[in-house]
């Protein structure tokens, strides 16, 4: 038994380094109210609320959805809280989709958020933990060696990451909700920015943002007046251990398997041909070519060619992160759901200036932990 | 009359934790007290984990067999850190590397010093620089950093499964 | 809905301080036992989901390391809730409704001895108005007990009777090896108060532990288990947060979840309710309509040993165990979260499919 599920409402905040104009409650409501308005629904129409965010230490409140139950419109309803590291936004969307597909609920509100300015996120990420290896160098220090290994393996040109960094920031100029707005960005500017974790430069990293994203997911018989649903045609999630002997941290098996399952369920045989646009979780620019290979958009060692040829640009044959992506807005807990939401906006034809013409099938992708948690979905303008 | 909005309040939080390393990590930490690096073997695959965390992550089985590994190994990949973190006192730039110790089947992160950041490379052979034994305790901090051994680089083939 | 059953349950002993083992070492044997007892391997499991709390471990992403206990290779379909394992079980039950997989593994863990649980619980309160006061879970529960005493819905002797029963039930069980010694009501009432009106016996001792459950759907359940505990109803609801905005003598979310899970359709023989304070067991019994003749918390319940993040999943497991051993045919497991029973989950299980 699997019911059809569609995205009928999408909402997001204006993401920024510090939304000091809003409380945590206000932040989630800014996104949720927009999603409800888009779906033509009111709070009372919602059957259940699913919330996702990254570690609670980021805001200093343990299980904050409980103290925000009223603001989330959840009182008297089921309220679930998902936490799967960086992939959490995507996982949260999938938990909600399963509630609808499983025939449990008709209309589910999904909210994923992070208000990093409430506490000190870098302290949280670099907390000294007894008995662990003493070195701490932040998320970039963890991922940079894998990027170096990718560069060495693929022989990619050294400016591949720079190209991605510029492309995504130019895309962000077309997205009214994006955090970073850098109209003057150039390849020279990125190349000249501080080399934080060689080979990662400052402008090749994502910002730290406050923001939220909300979706309304609806069963087929509860679409109401929605004229442009985005149908969920396939979902997949996979996890693997953080570290184990023989692990490929550049091209993780969990990502390969997750994509394979996603394509199998969605009837996709050639993702680059069949999928019109994809929103991929790229927190460091080099992850674009790495994920192109991991997700089967390119052959092994050739992901960089898609970037360098312009294939991943807004007007390319496989636009990646038309919204500006994680490189332009990164409210951690929401970043995965934003990918899923942007995919839905594309197939609904509602992406505004960053709309990819004629997009009918779109992919949302999120990953987390040490490149070990993956969550993905495919949405379509056509009913499956 | 509109009042100035309050945009934040400071709510200090202090929570104290007593972290327990567990049985398997205790054996590893006891080894460090006497300058030994004790990996643990996965009973299913035979792979040696270093540092061990008490289980074979691929099989969910306890790792009970200790295997001493060398305090020297090969840089499988690395990055050069140019960012000052409040929680570290190291001078920038410094090298953070994945090091595959001889006898282990998984690389682990450590700092490499006494090397020009332009000289560090994949395949470079490095060895641990320990604190004076009088300062040793049950901690990986007994190792100050790794430094190049001057040996010829390891072949790509010897570590390609570990990046 | 698709028929889904609890086919196995394992839990670590609830210890005041399991100083020797870390979380992975506590979880690993429990997961192994839950799988082995029904002859399943990780490769038979279609979905794995866990529940835990980063504030309890003091470390962000603490569930990531715990994944080392399950053998997630080749990669598995897996998720995590920052909630008691009972809600992880709910997510697994939903996942099994899809029909493409037949078995799910659920586990949760909590090591309360790492820190001061009562203090940590303050951190889940409204950060603008409540958390800065650091009231702790015990003080808030004291307010609730006072309200109930003032309303006359419970007496201190009723509360002591709950505690007396819990202690007696837990005596000699491997699950609660450090149970408090037996004591009758008069004895308990003669003891000093800890936080008015609560006495020590009204407050659950915090413990370390872990639990795991395997859910199997359809005919497959009967193949791996002689007496599957079929889930006939499961629901969860949440109330408003601020204790000052609620009538603490009631628990609307528990009542609603109980109604949605159809508790009242026929007689419940055994109910395991997650009540870390004595008066809460009485309130929950009332809101869930558990009248005379219902054996409430025959395991001793969370009041005998409270492993935060695990106690709810363990209640479902303890209740299911009574179907597995043939001593009951219709049982209830309950879980709660948040200050003063803010959020509640009810799972009704039956021997008949």
Coordinates of C-alpha atoms in Angstrom, one line a residue, chain C residues 12-307:
Chain C
X12 CA 20.2 -3.6 28.9
X13 CA 19.9 -3.6 32.7
X14 CA 18.9 -0.1 33.9
X15 CA 21.9 0.8 36.0
X16 CA 22.5 3.9 38.1
X17 CA 25.9 4.3 36.5
X18 CA 27.3 2.0 33.8
X19 CA 30.7 3.5 34.1
X20 CA 32.5 0.7 32.3
X21 CA 30.7 0.8 29.0
X22 CA 30.2 3.5 26.5
X23 CA 27.0 3.9 24.5
X24 CA 28.1 1.7 21.6
X25 CA 29.1 -1.1 24.1
X26 CA 25.7 -0.8 25.8
X27 CA 23.7 -0.8 22.5
X28 CA 25.6 -3.5 20.6
X29 CA 24.6 -6.6 22.7
X30 CA 21.0 -5.3 22.9
X31 CA 20.7 -5.0 19.2
X32 CA 22.3 -8.4 18.7
X33 CA 19.9 -10.0 21.2
X34 CA 16.8 -8.5 19.6
X35 CA 17.9 -9.8 16.2
X36 CA 19.2 -13.2 17.3
X37 CA 16.0 -14.0 19.3
X38 CA 14.0 -14.0 16.1
X39 CA 16.8 -15.4 13.9
X40 CA 17.2 -12.2 11.8
X41 CA 20.4 -10.6 10.5
X42 CA 20.9 -6.9 9.7
X43 CA 20.6 -7.9 6.1
X44 CA 17.0 -9.0 6.8
X45 CA 16.1 -5.5 8.1
X46 CA 14.6 -3.1 5.7
X47 CA 14.7 0.0 7.9
X48 CA 16.7 0.9 11.0
X49 CA 15.8 3.8 13.2
X50 CA 17.0 5.1 16.6
X51 CA 16.2 7.6 19.2
X52 CA 18.7 9.5 21.4
X53 CA 19.5 12.9 22.8
X54 CA 22.6 15.1 22.1
X55 CA 22.0 17.0 25.4
X56 CA 22.3 13.8 27.4
X57 CA 25.6 12.7 25.9
X58 CA 26.9 16.3 25.8
X59 CA 28.1 15.7 22.3
X60 CA 26.5 16.9 19.0
X61 CA 25.6 14.1 16.5
X62 CA 26.0 11.5 19.2
X63 CA 23.8 9.0 17.4
X64 CA 26.3 8.9 14.5
X65 CA 28.8 6.9 16.6
X66 CA 26.0 4.6 17.9
X67 CA 25.5 3.5 14.3
X68 CA 28.8 1.5 14.8
X69 CA 26.7 -0.9 16.9
X70 CA 24.4 -2.1 14.2
X71 CA 26.8 -3.0 11.3
X72 CA 25.6 -0.5 8.7
X73 CA 27.4 -2.2 5.8
X74 CA 26.5 -2.6 3.0
X75 CA 24.8 0.8 3.5
X76 CA 21.3 0.6 5.2
X77 CA 18.1 2.6 5.0
X78 CA 18.3 4.4 8.4
X79 CA 16.9 7.3 10.3
X80 CA 17.1 8.9 13.7
X81 CA 14.7 10.9 15.9
X82 CA 15.8 13.3 18.7
X83 CA 13.0 11.6 20.8
X84 CA 12.4 8.6 23.0
X85 CA 12.8 5.4 21.0
X86 CA 9.0 4.9 21.1
X87 CA 8.7 7.6 18.5
X88 CA 11.4 5.8 16.5
X89 CA 9.2 2.8 16.7
X90 CA 6.3 4.9 15.4
X91 CA 8.4 6.0 12.4
X92 CA 9.3 2.3 11.7
X93 CA 5.6 1.4 11.9
X94 CA 4.8 4.0 9.3
X95 CA 7.7 2.8 7.1
X96 CA 6.4 -0.7 7.2
X97 CA 3.0 0.5 5.9
X98 CA 4.5 1.0 2.5
X99 CA 4.6 -2.7 1.9
X100 CA 8.0 -2.9 0.2
X101 CA 9.9 -4.1 3.3
X102 CA 8.9 -6.5 6.1
X103 CA 11.2 -5.9 9.0
X104 CA 12.5 -2.9 11.0
X105 CA 15.0 -2.5 13.8
X106 CA 14.5 0.2 16.4
X107 CA 16.9 1.0 19.2
X108 CA 17.5 3.8 21.7
X109 CA 20.1 4.6 24.4
X110 CA 20.6 6.9 27.3
X111 CA 23.4 7.4 29.7
X112 CA 22.0 9.7 32.3
X113 CA 25.0 9.1 34.6
X114 CA 27.1 11.3 32.4
X115 CA 25.4 14.4 33.8
X116 CA 22.7 15.8 36.0
X117 CA 19.4 14.7 34.2
X118 CA 17.3 17.1 36.3
X119 CA 19.4 20.0 35.2
X120 CA 19.6 19.0 31.6
X121 CA 15.8 18.8 31.5
X122 CA 15.7 22.6 32.2
X123 CA 17.3 23.0 28.8
X124 CA 14.1 21.9 27.0
X125 CA 12.1 24.7 28.5
X126 CA 11.2 28.0 26.9
X127 CA 14.6 29.8 26.7
X128 CA 13.2 33.3 27.2
X129 CA 11.1 32.8 30.3
X130 CA 11.5 29.4 31.9
X131 CA 15.0 28.0 31.2
X132 CA 16.7 31.0 32.9
X133 CA 15.0 29.9 36.1
X134 CA 16.5 26.4 35.9
X135 CA 13.5 24.7 37.5
X136 CA 14.4 21.2 36.5
X137 CA 12.0 18.3 35.8
X138 CA 11.6 17.5 39.5
X139 CA 10.4 20.9 40.5
X140 CA 7.9 21.1 37.6
X141 CA 6.6 17.6 38.5
X142 CA 6.2 18.9 42.1
X143 CA 4.0 21.7 40.8
X144 CA 2.0 19.2 38.9
X145 CA 1.6 16.9 42.0
X146 CA 0.6 19.9 44.1
X147 CA -2.1 20.8 41.6
X148 CA -3.4 17.2 41.6
X149 CA -3.4 17.1 45.4
X150 CA -5.2 20.4 45.6
X151 CA -7.8 19.2 43.1
X152 CA -8.2 16.1 45.1
X153 CA -7.6 13.8 42.1
X154 CA -4.8 12.0 44.0
X155 CA -3.6 11.7 47.6
X156 CA -0.1 11.3 48.9
X157 CA -1.1 7.8 50.0
X158 CA -2.1 7.0 46.4
X159 CA 1.2 8.2 45.2
X160 CA 3.1 6.2 47.8
X161 CA 1.0 3.1 46.8
X162 CA 2.3 3.5 43.2
X163 CA 5.8 3.7 44.5
X164 CA 5.4 0.8 46.8
X165 CA 4.0 -1.4 44.0
X166 CA 6.8 -0.3 41.6
X167 CA 9.5 -1.3 44.1
X168 CA 7.9 -4.6 44.8
X169 CA 7.5 -5.4 41.1
X170 CA 11.1 -4.5 40.3
X171 CA 12.6 -6.6 43.1
X172 CA 14.9 -9.3 41.7
X173 CA 14.4 -8.4 38.1
X174 CA 17.4 -8.4 35.8
X175 CA 16.1 -5.2 34.2
X176 CA 16.3 -3.2 37.5
X177 CA 19.1 -4.8 39.4
X178 CA 19.4 -1.9 41.8
X179 CA 15.7 -1.5 42.7
X180 CA 15.0 0.3 45.9
X181 CA 14.0 -2.0 48.7
X182 CA 10.4 -2.8 49.3
X183 CA 8.4 -0.4 51.6
X184 CA 4.8 -0.1 52.5
X185 CA 2.7 3.0 52.2
X186 CA 3.0 4.1 55.8
X187 CA 6.7 3.7 55.8
X188 CA 7.1 5.7 52.6
X189 CA 4.8 8.5 53.9
X190 CA 6.9 8.9 57.0
X191 CA 10.0 9.8 55.0
X192 CA 11.1 13.4 54.3
X193 CA 10.1 15.4 51.3
X194 CA 12.6 16.2 48.5
X195 CA 10.7 18.8 46.5
X196 CA 7.3 19.5 48.0
X197 CA 5.1 17.5 47.8
X198 CA 7.4 14.9 46.3
X199 CA 9.3 12.4 48.4
X200 CA 12.2 10.4 47.2
X201 CA 9.9 7.5 46.3
X202 CA 7.8 9.7 44.0
X203 CA 10.8 10.4 41.8
X204 CA 12.4 7.9 39.5
X205 CA 16.1 7.3 39.9
X206 CA 17.9 8.1 36.7
X207 CA 19.6 5.1 35.0
X208 CA 21.8 4.1 32.1
X209 CA 20.6 1.7 29.5
X210 CA 19.4 0.8 26.0
X211 CA 16.6 -1.1 24.3
X212 CA 15.9 -2.6 20.9
X213 CA 12.8 -3.9 19.3
X214 CA 12.2 -5.7 16.0
X215 CA 9.0 -5.0 14.1
X216 CA 7.9 -7.4 11.4
X217 CA 4.9 -7.0 9.1
X218 CA 2.3 -9.5 7.8
X219 CA 2.7 -13.3 7.7
X220 CA 6.5 -12.9 8.1
X221 CA 5.9 -11.9 11.8
X222 CA 4.2 -15.3 12.6
X223 CA 7.1 -17.1 10.9
X224 CA 9.8 -15.6 13.2
X225 CA 7.7 -15.4 16.4
X226 CA 5.3 -17.8 18.1
X227 CA 3.2 -15.1 19.6
X228 CA 3.7 -11.8 17.8
X229 CA 2.3 -8.7 19.6
X230 CA 0.2 -7.1 16.8
X231 CA -0.1 -3.4 16.9
X232 CA -3.8 -2.7 16.8
X233 CA -3.5 1.0 17.4
X234 CA -0.7 3.6 17.7
X235 CA -1.0 7.4 18.0
X236 CA 0.9 10.3 19.6
X237 CA -0.1 13.9 20.4
X238 CA 1.5 16.9 21.9
X239 CA 0.1 19.6 24.3
X240 CA 1.1 23.2 24.7
X241 CA 4.4 23.7 26.3
X242 CA 4.4 26.1 29.2
X243 CA 3.3 24.4 32.4
X244 CA 1.8 27.6 33.5
X245 CA -0.6 27.6 30.5
X246 CA -1.9 24.1 31.2
X247 CA -4.2 22.5 33.6
X248 CA -1.6 20.1 35.0
X249 CA -4.2 17.9 36.6
X250 CA -5.2 16.7 33.1
X251 CA -3.2 15.5 30.1
X252 CA -5.3 16.1 27.0
X253 CA -2.6 14.7 24.6
X254 CA -2.5 11.4 26.4
X255 CA -6.2 11.1 26.4
X256 CA -6.4 11.9 22.7
X257 CA -3.6 9.5 21.8
X258 CA -5.4 6.8 23.8
X259 CA -8.7 7.4 22.0
X260 CA -7.0 7.4 18.6
X261 CA -5.2 4.2 19.5
X262 CA -8.6 2.8 20.4
X263 CA -7.6 1.8 23.9
X264 CA -11.2 1.6 25.0
X265 CA -12.4 -0.9 22.4
X266 CA -12.0 -3.8 24.8
X267 CA -10.3 -4.6 28.0
X268 CA -6.6 -3.9 28.5
X269 CA -4.9 -6.5 30.7
X270 CA -1.5 -5.0 31.1
X271 CA -0.4 -1.4 30.7
X272 CA 3.1 -0.2 30.8
X273 CA 3.0 3.6 31.1
X274 CA 6.1 5.9 31.2
X275 CA 5.7 7.8 34.4
X276 CA 8.9 9.0 36.0
X277 CA 6.9 10.5 38.9
X278 CA 4.4 8.5 40.9
X279 CA 1.5 10.9 40.5
X280 CA 2.0 10.8 36.7
X281 CA 1.1 7.1 36.6
X282 CA -2.2 7.9 38.3
X283 CA -2.9 10.7 35.9
X284 CA -2.1 8.6 32.9
X285 CA -4.2 5.7 34.1
X286 CA -7.1 8.1 34.4
X287 CA -6.6 9.8 31.0
X288 CA -6.1 6.4 29.2
X289 CA -9.2 5.0 30.9
X290 CA -7.3 2.2 32.7
X291 CA -9.8 1.1 35.3
X292 CA -9.8 -1.6 37.8
X293 CA -8.5 -4.9 36.6
X294 CA -5.7 -3.4 34.6
X295 CA -2.2 -4.5 35.7
X296 CA -0.3 -1.2 35.5
X297 CA 3.5 -1.3 35.3
X298 CA 4.0 -4.9 36.4
X299 CA 7.7 -4.4 35.4
X300 CA 8.1 -1.7 38.0
X301 CA 7.9 0.9 35.3
X302 CA 10.2 3.9 34.8
X303 CA 9.6 4.8 38.4
X304 CA 11.9 1.9 39.4
X305 CA 14.7 2.9 36.9
X306 CA 14.4 5.8 34.5
X307 CA 16.6 5.5 31.4

